Short mmCIF file of C-alpha atoms in Angstrom, two decimals:
data_model
loop_
_atom_site.label_atom_id
_atom_site.label_comp_id
_atom_site.label_asym_id
_atom_site.label_seq_id
_atom_site.Cartn_x
_atom_site.Cartn_y
_atom_site.Cartn_z
CA MET A 95 70.41 58.96 133.78
CA LEU A 96 68.75 57.76 137.00
CA ILE A 97 69.48 54.20 138.08
CA LEU A 98 68.03 52.41 141.11
CA GLY A 99 70.11 49.47 142.31
CA LEU A 100 68.81 46.83 144.71
CA GLY A 101 70.99 44.60 146.87
CA GLY A 102 70.74 41.70 149.30
CA SER A 103 69.93 38.01 148.98
CA ILE A 104 67.66 36.62 151.70
CA HIS A 105 69.14 39.19 154.07
CA ASP A 106 70.95 42.55 153.98
CA PHE A 107 68.51 44.07 151.50
CA SER A 108 69.40 47.56 150.34
CA ALA A 109 68.92 50.24 147.70
CA CYS A 110 71.16 52.75 145.94
CA LEU A 111 70.19 55.64 143.67
CA LEU A 112 72.66 56.76 141.02
CA HIS A 113 72.39 59.96 138.98
CA ASN A 114 74.72 60.32 136.00
CA GLY A 115 77.27 58.03 137.61
CA LYS A 116 77.21 59.63 141.06
CA ILE A 117 75.68 57.91 144.08
CA VAL A 118 72.95 60.18 145.43
CA CYS A 119 71.88 57.95 148.29
CA ALA A 120 72.23 54.38 149.55
CA ILE A 121 70.82 52.64 152.59
CA GLU A 122 70.32 49.20 154.05
CA GLU A 123 66.78 47.98 154.68
CA GLU A 124 67.64 47.13 158.30
CA ARG A 125 68.06 50.81 159.18
CA LEU A 126 64.42 51.40 158.24
CA SER A 127 62.76 48.14 159.31
CA ARG A 128 64.86 48.19 162.54
CA SER A 129 65.38 44.45 162.14
CA LYS A 130 69.07 43.50 162.16
CA GLN A 131 70.22 42.45 158.68
CA ALA A 132 66.60 42.60 157.49
CA PHE A 133 65.99 38.89 157.13
CA VAL A 134 63.08 37.95 154.88
CA ASP A 135 59.75 38.88 156.48
CA ALA A 136 56.62 40.84 155.62
CA SER A 137 58.14 44.21 156.56
CA THR A 138 61.17 43.59 154.33
CA PHE A 139 58.99 43.22 151.24
CA ARG A 140 57.86 46.81 151.48
CA CYS A 141 61.25 47.77 150.03
CA LYS A 142 61.50 50.86 152.21
CA ALA A 143 65.11 51.41 151.18
CA ALA A 144 64.15 52.20 147.58
CA ARG A 145 61.42 54.60 148.67
CA TYR A 146 63.87 56.31 151.05
CA CYS A 147 66.34 56.93 148.20
CA LEU A 148 63.70 58.17 145.77
CA ASP A 149 62.12 60.48 148.34
CA TYR A 150 65.49 61.95 149.30
CA ALA A 151 66.23 62.71 145.63
CA GLY A 152 62.73 64.07 145.07
CA VAL A 153 61.99 61.73 142.17
CA THR A 154 59.33 59.14 141.40
CA GLU A 155 59.67 55.58 140.11
CA LYS A 156 58.52 56.73 136.70
CA GLU A 157 61.52 59.04 136.42
CA VAL A 158 63.99 56.18 136.98
CA ASP A 159 65.62 55.01 133.74
CA LEU A 160 66.86 51.63 134.99
CA ILE A 161 66.11 49.40 137.97
CA ILE A 162 68.71 46.68 138.43
CA GLY A 163 69.69 44.15 141.08
CA ALA A 164 71.45 40.86 141.66
CA ASP A 165 69.58 37.77 140.54
CA ASN A 166 69.74 35.98 143.89
CA ILE A 167 67.71 38.62 145.74
CA GLU A 168 64.56 37.13 147.26
CA SER A 169 62.03 37.89 144.51
CA ARG A 170 59.37 39.24 146.85
CA TYR A 171 61.72 42.11 147.72
CA TYR A 172 61.67 43.50 144.18
CA ALA A 173 58.18 42.26 143.20
CA ARG A 174 56.82 45.80 142.89
CA TYR A 175 59.38 46.50 140.14
CA VAL A 176 58.55 43.46 137.98
CA PRO A 177 58.64 43.24 134.96
CA GLY A 178 60.85 46.31 134.52
CA ILE A 179 63.72 45.26 136.79
CA ARG A 180 66.90 43.90 135.21
CA LEU A 181 68.78 41.17 137.09
CA MET A 182 72.51 40.46 136.95
CA ASN A 183 74.98 37.97 138.40
CA HIS A 184 75.50 38.37 142.16
CA HIS A 185 79.31 38.10 142.19
CA LEU A 186 79.58 40.51 139.27
CA ALA A 187 77.52 43.03 141.26
CA HIS A 188 79.94 42.55 144.17
CA ALA A 189 82.92 43.05 141.85
CA ALA A 190 81.40 46.25 140.46
CA SER A 191 80.83 47.56 144.01
CA ALA A 192 84.55 47.12 144.73
CA PHE A 193 86.21 48.18 141.48
CA TYR A 194 84.20 51.15 140.21
CA PRO A 195 84.48 53.27 143.42
CA SER A 196 88.13 52.27 143.90
CA PRO A 197 91.03 54.65 143.14
CA PHE A 198 92.39 52.20 140.55
CA THR A 199 92.18 52.37 136.75
CA GLU A 200 92.92 48.62 136.67
CA ALA A 201 92.90 45.92 139.35
CA ALA A 202 92.48 42.29 140.21
CA VAL A 203 89.13 41.64 141.90
CA LEU A 204 88.31 38.75 144.22
CA VAL A 205 84.75 38.00 145.37
CA ALA A 206 84.09 35.42 148.09
CA ASP A 207 80.99 34.83 150.16
CA GLY A 208 78.80 32.00 151.37
CA ARG A 209 77.01 31.60 148.08
CA GLY A 210 76.10 33.77 145.11
CA SER A 211 73.94 33.23 142.03
CA TYR A 212 72.62 29.89 140.86
CA LEU A 213 74.56 28.83 137.78
CA ASP A 214 72.43 25.70 137.33
CA ARG A 215 69.27 25.92 139.39
CA GLU A 216 68.03 22.46 138.44
CA ASN A 217 71.20 20.83 139.78
CA LYS A 218 71.57 23.39 142.59
CA ILE A 219 75.00 24.65 141.48
CA VAL A 220 75.96 28.04 142.91
CA GLU A 221 79.01 30.30 142.71
CA THR A 222 81.18 30.60 145.83
CA VAL A 223 84.38 32.40 144.74
CA THR A 224 85.02 34.41 141.57
CA TYR A 225 88.30 35.87 140.24
CA TYR A 226 88.26 38.90 137.94
CA ALA A 227 90.59 41.24 136.05
CA ALA A 228 89.23 44.79 135.75
CA GLY A 229 90.30 47.78 133.70
CA GLY A 230 88.49 50.88 132.50
CA THR A 231 84.84 49.87 132.68
CA GLU A 232 85.40 46.19 131.90
CA ILE A 233 85.29 43.49 134.59
CA ARG A 234 86.42 40.20 133.06
CA GLU A 235 85.93 36.85 134.77
CA ILE A 236 89.06 34.69 135.05
CA ARG A 237 87.85 31.77 137.11
CA LYS A 238 84.85 30.74 139.19
CA VAL A 239 84.63 28.20 142.02
CA THR A 240 81.21 26.57 142.33
CA GLY A 241 79.49 24.40 144.90
CA ARG A 242 76.43 22.21 145.17
CA GLU A 243 73.59 23.08 147.51
CA SER A 244 72.05 20.35 149.65
CA GLY A 245 69.14 20.92 151.97
CA ASP A 246 69.17 24.60 152.89
CA PHE A 247 71.18 27.69 152.03
CA ARG A 248 73.89 26.87 154.61
CA ASN A 249 74.79 23.50 153.07
CA VAL A 250 76.93 24.25 150.01
CA SER A 251 80.17 22.55 149.06
CA ASN A 252 83.36 24.48 148.20
CA SER A 253 82.33 27.62 150.08
CA ALA A 254 84.91 29.38 152.25
CA GLY A 255 82.13 31.55 153.69
CA LEU A 256 80.02 28.59 154.75
CA PHE A 257 83.11 26.76 156.06
CA TYR A 258 83.51 29.65 158.49
CA LEU A 259 79.77 29.81 159.18
CA ALA A 260 79.68 26.13 160.16
CA VAL A 261 82.14 26.83 162.97
CA THR A 262 80.24 29.97 163.97
CA GLU A 263 77.08 27.92 164.38
CA GLU A 264 78.69 24.98 166.15
CA ILE A 265 80.32 27.13 168.81
CA GLY A 266 76.98 28.71 169.62
CA PHE A 267 76.66 31.93 167.66
CA GLY A 268 73.89 32.75 165.20
CA PRO A 269 74.21 32.33 161.42
CA MET A 270 75.06 36.01 160.85
CA TYR A 271 77.59 36.43 163.66
CA ASP A 272 80.91 35.47 162.10
CA GLU A 273 82.41 38.59 163.69
CA LYS A 274 81.96 36.92 167.09
CA THR A 275 83.91 33.89 165.87
CA LEU A 276 86.68 36.21 164.70
CA ALA A 277 86.67 37.95 168.08
CA VAL A 278 86.81 34.76 170.14
CA SER A 279 89.56 33.32 167.90
CA ALA A 280 91.98 35.74 169.57
CA TYR A 281 91.66 33.66 172.76
CA GLY A 282 92.31 30.30 171.06
CA THR A 283 95.34 28.08 170.57
CA ALA A 284 96.62 26.07 167.61
CA ARG A 285 95.37 22.79 169.10
CA LEU A 286 92.80 22.15 166.32
CA VAL A 287 94.66 23.66 163.38
CA GLU A 288 96.15 20.34 162.21
CA PRO A 289 92.85 18.34 162.30
CA PHE A 290 91.24 21.01 160.09
CA HIS A 291 93.76 20.33 157.30
CA SER A 292 91.97 17.11 156.34
CA LEU A 293 88.63 18.89 156.01
CA TYR A 294 89.33 20.70 152.70
CA SER A 295 91.94 20.99 149.96
CA LEU A 296 93.49 23.66 147.75
CA ASP A 297 94.05 23.23 144.02
CA ASP A 298 96.78 24.60 141.75
CA GLU A 299 94.55 27.39 140.39
CA GLY A 300 93.80 29.24 143.60
CA GLY A 301 90.70 27.21 144.37
CA PHE A 302 89.20 25.71 147.51
CA THR A 303 87.43 22.34 147.67
CA GLN A 304 85.32 21.05 150.54
CA THR A 305 82.75 18.33 150.10
CA LEU A 306 79.50 18.25 152.01
CA GLY A 307 80.85 15.14 153.72
CA GLN A 308 83.87 17.11 154.94
CA MET A 309 81.54 19.85 156.16
CA ASN A 310 79.67 17.25 158.20
CA GLU A 311 82.98 15.93 159.56
CA LEU A 312 83.88 19.47 160.59
CA ARG A 313 80.64 19.88 162.53
CA SER A 314 81.08 16.49 164.18
CA LEU A 315 84.66 17.30 165.19
CA ILE A 316 83.62 20.51 166.90
CA ARG A 317 80.66 18.88 168.65
CA ALA A 318 82.95 16.17 169.98
CA GLU A 319 85.44 18.74 171.24
CA LEU A 320 82.75 20.76 172.97
CA GLY A 321 81.17 17.59 174.36
CA ARG A 322 84.44 16.71 176.11
CA SER A 323 84.59 20.11 177.77
CA GLU A 324 83.04 21.08 181.05
CA SER A 325 81.04 24.27 181.28
CA GLY A 326 82.69 27.60 182.05
CA GLY A 327 86.30 28.33 181.19
CA GLU A 328 87.07 24.94 179.65
CA LEU A 329 84.11 25.18 177.27
CA PHE A 330 85.07 28.73 176.28
CA ARG A 331 88.63 27.59 175.53
CA ALA A 332 87.34 24.75 173.33
CA LYS A 333 85.18 27.20 171.38
CA ALA A 334 88.09 29.61 171.08
CA ASP A 335 90.34 26.84 169.76
CA ALA A 336 87.79 25.96 167.06
CA ALA A 337 87.48 29.63 166.14
CA TYR A 338 91.26 30.01 166.01
CA ALA A 339 91.57 27.01 163.70
CA VAL A 340 88.94 28.16 161.20
CA GLN A 341 90.46 31.67 161.19
CA VAL A 342 93.91 30.27 160.38
CA HIS A 343 92.49 28.17 157.57
CA LEU A 344 90.30 30.93 156.13
CA GLU A 345 93.38 33.15 155.90
CA ARG A 346 95.32 30.32 154.24
CA ILE A 347 92.53 29.82 151.68
CA LEU A 348 92.33 33.54 150.84
CA ILE A 349 96.09 34.04 150.60
CA HIS A 350 96.22 31.06 148.21
CA ALA A 351 93.44 32.58 146.08
CA CYS A 352 95.09 36.02 145.98
CA ARG A 353 98.49 34.68 145.00
CA TYR A 354 96.88 32.84 142.09
CA LEU A 355 94.93 35.95 141.09
CA HIS A 356 98.10 38.05 141.12
CA LYS A 357 99.84 35.46 138.98
CA ARG A 358 97.01 35.62 136.43
CA THR A 359 96.61 39.42 136.35
CA GLY A 360 100.04 40.82 137.24
CA SER A 361 98.27 43.79 138.82
CA ASP A 362 99.58 45.59 141.91
CA ASN A 363 96.01 46.55 142.85
CA LEU A 364 93.51 44.30 144.60
CA CYS A 365 89.79 44.94 145.12
CA LEU A 366 87.78 42.70 147.45
CA ALA A 367 84.05 42.15 147.95
CA GLY A 368 81.73 39.60 149.49
CA SER A 369 80.89 38.87 153.12
CA VAL A 370 84.07 36.83 153.65
CA PHE A 371 86.04 40.09 153.48
CA LEU A 372 84.22 41.57 156.46
CA ASN A 373 86.87 39.54 158.31
CA HIS A 374 89.37 42.34 158.94
CA ALA A 375 92.12 40.04 160.25
CA ALA A 376 92.13 38.07 157.00
CA VAL A 377 92.12 41.25 154.91
CA ASN A 378 95.11 42.60 156.84
CA ARG A 379 97.10 39.47 156.02
CA LEU A 380 96.30 39.70 152.30
CA LEU A 381 98.17 42.95 151.95
CA ARG A 382 101.10 41.74 154.03
CA GLU A 383 101.50 38.25 152.54
CA THR A 384 100.56 38.49 148.87
CA PRO A 385 102.33 40.37 146.05
CA PHE A 386 99.64 43.04 145.85
CA LYS A 387 100.81 46.53 146.84
CA ARG A 388 97.47 48.33 147.17
CA LEU A 389 94.07 47.14 148.34
CA TYR A 390 90.55 48.56 148.22
CA LEU A 391 87.65 47.18 150.26
CA PRO A 392 84.29 48.97 149.91
CA PRO A 393 82.53 49.99 153.15
CA ALA A 394 79.56 47.77 152.23
CA ALA A 395 81.46 44.62 151.27
CA GLY A 396 78.56 42.28 152.09
CA ASP A 397 75.34 41.65 150.19
CA ALA A 398 74.01 45.16 150.81
CA GLY A 399 76.85 46.52 148.69
CA ALA A 400 75.44 44.76 145.63
CA ALA A 401 72.91 47.61 145.38
CA ALA A 402 75.72 50.07 144.63
CA GLY A 403 77.51 47.54 142.45
CA SER A 404 74.49 46.81 140.27
CA ALA A 405 73.71 50.51 139.86
CA LEU A 406 77.31 51.31 138.88
CA TYR A 407 77.36 48.35 136.47
CA GLY A 408 74.17 49.68 134.92
CA HIS A 409 75.81 53.07 134.39
CA TYR A 410 79.17 51.98 133.04
CA VAL A 411 78.40 48.78 131.16
CA LEU A 412 74.72 48.88 130.23
CA GLY A 413 74.73 52.67 129.84
CA GLY A 414 78.03 52.66 127.96
CA HIS A 415 79.56 55.54 129.92
CA GLY A 416 83.31 55.94 130.21
CA ARG A 417 85.20 55.97 133.48
CA GLU A 418 87.23 59.08 132.75
CA ALA A 419 87.24 60.64 136.24
CA LEU A 420 87.37 58.25 139.17
CA LEU A 421 84.54 58.68 141.64
CA PRO A 422 85.51 59.87 145.12
CA ALA A 423 84.54 57.04 147.46
CA THR A 424 82.54 58.03 150.53
CA PRO A 425 80.75 55.77 153.00
CA TYR A 426 78.33 58.52 154.09
CA LEU A 427 75.50 57.77 151.69
CA GLY A 428 72.44 58.14 153.93
CA LYS A 429 70.37 61.31 153.90
CA PRO A 430 71.36 64.07 156.34
CA TYR A 431 68.62 65.18 158.74
CA PRO A 432 67.84 68.89 159.18
CA ALA A 433 68.72 70.68 162.41
CA GLU A 434 65.01 71.16 163.12
CA ALA A 435 64.43 67.39 163.22
CA MET A 436 67.33 66.89 165.63
CA GLU A 437 66.19 69.72 167.90
CA GLU A 438 62.64 68.33 167.90
CA ALA A 439 63.90 64.87 168.95
CA ALA A 440 65.88 66.46 171.79
CA ARG A 441 62.91 68.60 172.85
CA LYS A 442 60.63 65.56 173.09
CA ALA A 443 63.17 63.97 175.45
CA GLY A 444 63.41 67.15 177.51
CA ASP A 445 62.65 65.36 180.77
CA PHE A 446 65.84 63.31 180.34
CA LEU A 447 68.11 65.45 178.16
CA GLU A 448 69.71 68.87 178.53
CA GLU A 449 71.84 70.91 176.15
CA VAL A 450 75.51 71.59 176.91
CA LYS A 451 76.29 75.11 175.72
CA ALA A 452 79.49 75.31 173.69
CA GLU A 453 81.02 77.85 171.34
CA ASP A 454 82.72 75.03 169.43
CA VAL A 455 81.04 71.64 169.78
CA ASN A 456 84.01 69.77 168.31
CA GLU A 457 86.40 71.34 170.81
CA GLN A 458 84.01 70.74 173.72
CA ALA A 459 83.33 67.13 172.67
CA ALA A 460 87.08 66.52 172.41
CA ARG A 461 87.60 67.94 175.89
CA LEU A 462 84.83 65.80 177.36
CA LEU A 463 86.33 62.73 175.69
CA SER A 464 89.73 63.56 177.15
CA GLU A 465 88.08 63.62 180.59
CA GLY A 466 86.67 60.12 180.15
CA SER A 467 83.15 60.74 178.79
CA LEU A 468 81.48 58.34 176.36
CA VAL A 469 80.31 60.47 173.42
CA ALA A 470 77.70 59.36 170.88
CA VAL A 471 77.83 61.08 167.49
CA PHE A 472 74.88 61.63 165.14
CA ARG A 473 75.76 63.91 162.22
CA GLY A 474 75.37 64.01 158.45
CA GLY A 475 74.33 61.03 156.37
CA ALA A 476 74.63 57.54 157.82
CA GLU A 477 77.38 55.18 156.77
CA PHE A 478 76.50 52.61 154.09
CA GLY A 479 77.86 49.32 155.40
CA PRO A 480 78.31 47.72 158.82
CA LYS A 481 81.10 49.94 160.15
CA ALA A 482 80.65 53.26 161.94
CA LEU A 483 83.03 55.88 160.56
CA GLY A 484 82.20 58.96 162.59
CA ASN A 485 78.63 59.86 161.65
CA ARG A 486 76.88 57.13 163.68
CA SER A 487 79.62 56.39 166.21
CA ILE A 488 80.17 56.05 169.94
CA LEU A 489 83.60 57.39 170.86
CA ALA A 490 85.74 56.95 173.96
CA ASP A 491 89.25 57.76 175.19
CA ALA A 492 91.23 54.51 175.23
CA ARG A 493 93.51 55.82 177.97
CA PHE A 494 90.79 55.26 180.59
CA PRO A 495 90.92 51.54 181.56
CA GLY A 496 87.26 51.48 182.52
CA ASN A 497 85.96 52.79 179.21
CA ILE A 498 86.03 49.43 177.45
CA SER A 499 83.92 47.76 180.16
CA ARG A 500 81.61 50.79 180.16
CA LEU A 501 81.14 50.49 176.41
CA ASN A 502 80.47 46.76 176.68
CA SER A 503 77.90 47.42 179.37
CA ALA A 504 76.30 50.29 177.44
CA LYS A 505 75.97 48.23 174.27
CA LYS A 506 75.20 44.97 176.09
CA ARG A 507 77.92 43.13 174.16
CA GLU A 508 80.30 40.32 175.09
CA ALA A 509 83.56 41.29 176.76
CA PHE A 510 85.65 39.26 174.28
CA ARG A 511 84.62 41.38 171.29
CA PRO A 512 87.17 44.03 170.25
CA PHE A 513 86.52 47.64 169.35
CA GLY A 514 87.61 49.60 166.33
CA TYR A 515 89.57 52.84 166.42
CA ILE A 516 89.31 56.14 164.62
CA LEU A 517 92.12 58.64 164.12
CA LEU A 518 93.45 61.34 161.80
CA GLU A 519 94.70 59.97 158.50
CA GLY A 520 98.09 61.63 158.99
CA ASP A 521 98.60 59.68 162.22
CA ALA A 522 97.65 56.27 160.81
CA GLY A 523 101.25 55.18 160.41
CA LYS A 524 101.89 55.60 164.13
CA ALA A 525 99.42 52.97 165.34
CA VAL A 526 98.04 49.86 163.67
CA PRO A 527 95.24 48.29 165.74
CA PRO A 528 93.16 45.57 164.05
CA GLN A 529 90.31 47.85 163.01
CA LEU A 530 91.72 51.27 162.24
CA HIS A 531 89.63 53.93 160.47
CA PRO A 532 91.68 56.94 159.31
CA ILE A 533 89.73 60.17 158.86
CA SER A 534 90.78 63.10 156.67
CA PRO A 535 89.11 66.52 156.35
CA GLY A 536 88.18 65.61 152.80
CA LEU A 537 86.37 62.48 153.94
CA ASN A 538 84.63 63.86 157.04
CA ALA A 539 85.45 67.47 157.93
CA GLU A 540 83.47 67.54 161.20
CA MET A 541 84.99 64.35 162.59
CA ALA A 542 88.46 65.45 161.49
CA ALA A 543 87.93 68.72 163.39
CA LEU A 544 86.94 66.81 166.54
CA LEU A 545 90.01 64.57 166.24
CA GLU A 546 92.30 67.56 165.66
CA ASN A 547 90.96 69.17 168.84
CA TYR A 548 91.38 65.94 170.73
CA LYS A 549 94.97 65.65 169.50
CA ARG A 550 95.69 69.22 170.55
CA ILE A 551 94.45 68.40 174.06
CA THR A 552 96.02 64.95 174.48
CA GLY A 553 98.82 64.75 171.93
CA CYS A 554 97.14 61.79 170.16
CA SER A 555 94.18 61.53 167.77
CA LEU A 556 93.35 57.86 168.41
CA LEU A 557 89.88 57.14 169.88
CA LEU A 558 87.90 54.00 170.53
CA ASN A 559 85.12 53.86 167.93
CA THR A 560 82.07 51.61 167.84
CA SER A 561 78.73 51.79 166.05
CA PHE A 562 75.91 53.83 167.56
CA ASN A 563 73.44 51.07 168.42
CA LEU A 564 72.61 48.53 171.09
CA ASP A 565 73.62 44.91 170.61
CA GLY A 566 71.25 43.13 168.22
CA GLU A 567 69.99 46.40 166.72
CA PRO A 568 70.97 48.19 163.51
CA MET A 569 72.81 51.51 163.71
CA VAL A 570 70.55 54.44 164.49
CA GLU A 571 69.16 56.19 161.44
CA THR A 572 66.90 59.00 162.70
CA PRO A 573 67.34 61.67 165.39
CA ALA A 574 64.61 60.04 167.51
CA GLU A 575 66.45 56.70 167.38
CA ALA A 576 69.69 58.45 168.32
CA VAL A 577 68.11 59.99 171.42
CA ARG A 578 66.45 56.72 172.45
CA CYS A 579 69.64 54.70 172.04
CA PHE A 580 71.71 57.35 173.86
CA LEU A 581 69.39 57.27 176.87
CA GLN A 582 68.99 53.49 176.98
CA ALA A 583 72.76 52.96 176.75
CA GLU A 584 73.30 55.52 179.54
CA LEU A 585 76.06 57.27 177.64
CA ASP A 586 77.44 60.60 178.83
CA VAL A 587 77.25 63.00 175.90
CA LEU A 588 75.33 63.14 172.63
CA LEU A 589 76.84 65.20 169.79
CA MET A 590 73.85 65.62 167.49
CA GLY A 591 74.29 67.94 164.55
CA ASN A 592 75.91 71.10 165.87
CA LYS A 593 74.69 70.72 169.44
CA LEU A 594 75.83 68.80 172.51
CA TYR A 595 73.47 67.14 174.96
CA ARG A 596 73.87 65.17 178.16
CA ARG A 597 71.57 63.10 180.33
CA LYS A 598 69.94 65.08 183.08
CA ARG A 599 71.41 63.96 186.34
CA THR A 600 69.09 62.36 188.86
CA GLU A 601 68.73 63.94 192.28
CA GLY A 602 71.05 61.31 193.74
CA GLU A 603 73.70 61.90 191.05
CA ALA A 604 73.51 65.65 191.57
CA LYS A 605 74.15 65.28 195.31
CA ALA A 606 77.07 62.94 194.65
#
């Protein structure tokens, strides 16, 4: 059975192709349109992601048995599939994306985002948080928090996601840049934590309540605080204090919800989905400060992940298939490019790029990293979701103090934003940075080989890891994009497929 799942809302559109319960391919529209998070525009409506998946599998639309997506996707995105497309609840699609690929036979599932499906379109009632109990192929709703929309999509009551977004906007970041608020919160103090307590309430059933009036009070409070601050360091500290406060309260809201969910389900296993859980600091606290013992967060926890969730729901629930063998979860769901395409991209950049001969590219890349080089990696299928996990990564040795500033300069990103780390799974217990991505040979054999070589050279497998892109751009998808980004970022080494390349040195660099 072939199932095509579509994801997104008014942003983060995506597609996923499932064959007999196995994900063949999944990709976000932004990787193809080259527009970050693929906000609604004319290019988005071409639905390139679906065509990409079908072409990779070598099938046509007519061969697809079911096309399914969440019911809050902008309708122009799936217009070409009307009337055949089947639509389902947005939060249920999120829940399916978290539970079905998880290693659990049963689990509690929590979904939280800015807003999900309309439950009453006439009265503008939308879902904001949903609590589920899952087992086998069944995902059963326990409770749902709803809010009322007023004005535009950002004005919804009782939404933890939009509570956070309001602060993100007021301190000067764009509507899709909550990760910057999280980053700057590390520089804040508790000065505004107490005033935020009056701006929402928690109920006895794990819920969160915030009126639109309280949302307006929140915005006014932050504007007043920023208005009292001079430019420069004082203004930055005021923004950091607001970010710190909303981070503290988001974590409080989510811990409250999870404790209630555990009480209702009694499960030791927790699955999470929805854009709120892209906040890694909050997720870390949930495992430490709630009764749950194990946690699963899908790589594509935001709206793009609903493509996989809807396809998996179509297979298990609508198709009636059992979940006898748990699916191995992999984030590498893009199509791999042939060596010929990578070599052609390098050849076209021959005036700026030269090959580094190596008997073992993983060993040579590890050695160059240990000497301080910034190494971009383009191998295999791209990651599905916002995090680079070794196939579209830029790596660096954290022991070199200048590497962080070099990475910030290369990617044109703010100095206050942290980096993730990548290391061998067996070493994960020895270091716990905020964003830690363990790699095993079973998950990514090539990256594990590089890390093993690096550990042999340095005694440690931990590397700085960030996505292979420039700030404001999606991760690179094609070999040509990899070469362009590598050259524009002025990185040192490009590991593309099974070959290593470096920038040709200018005459002045050669003399130096």
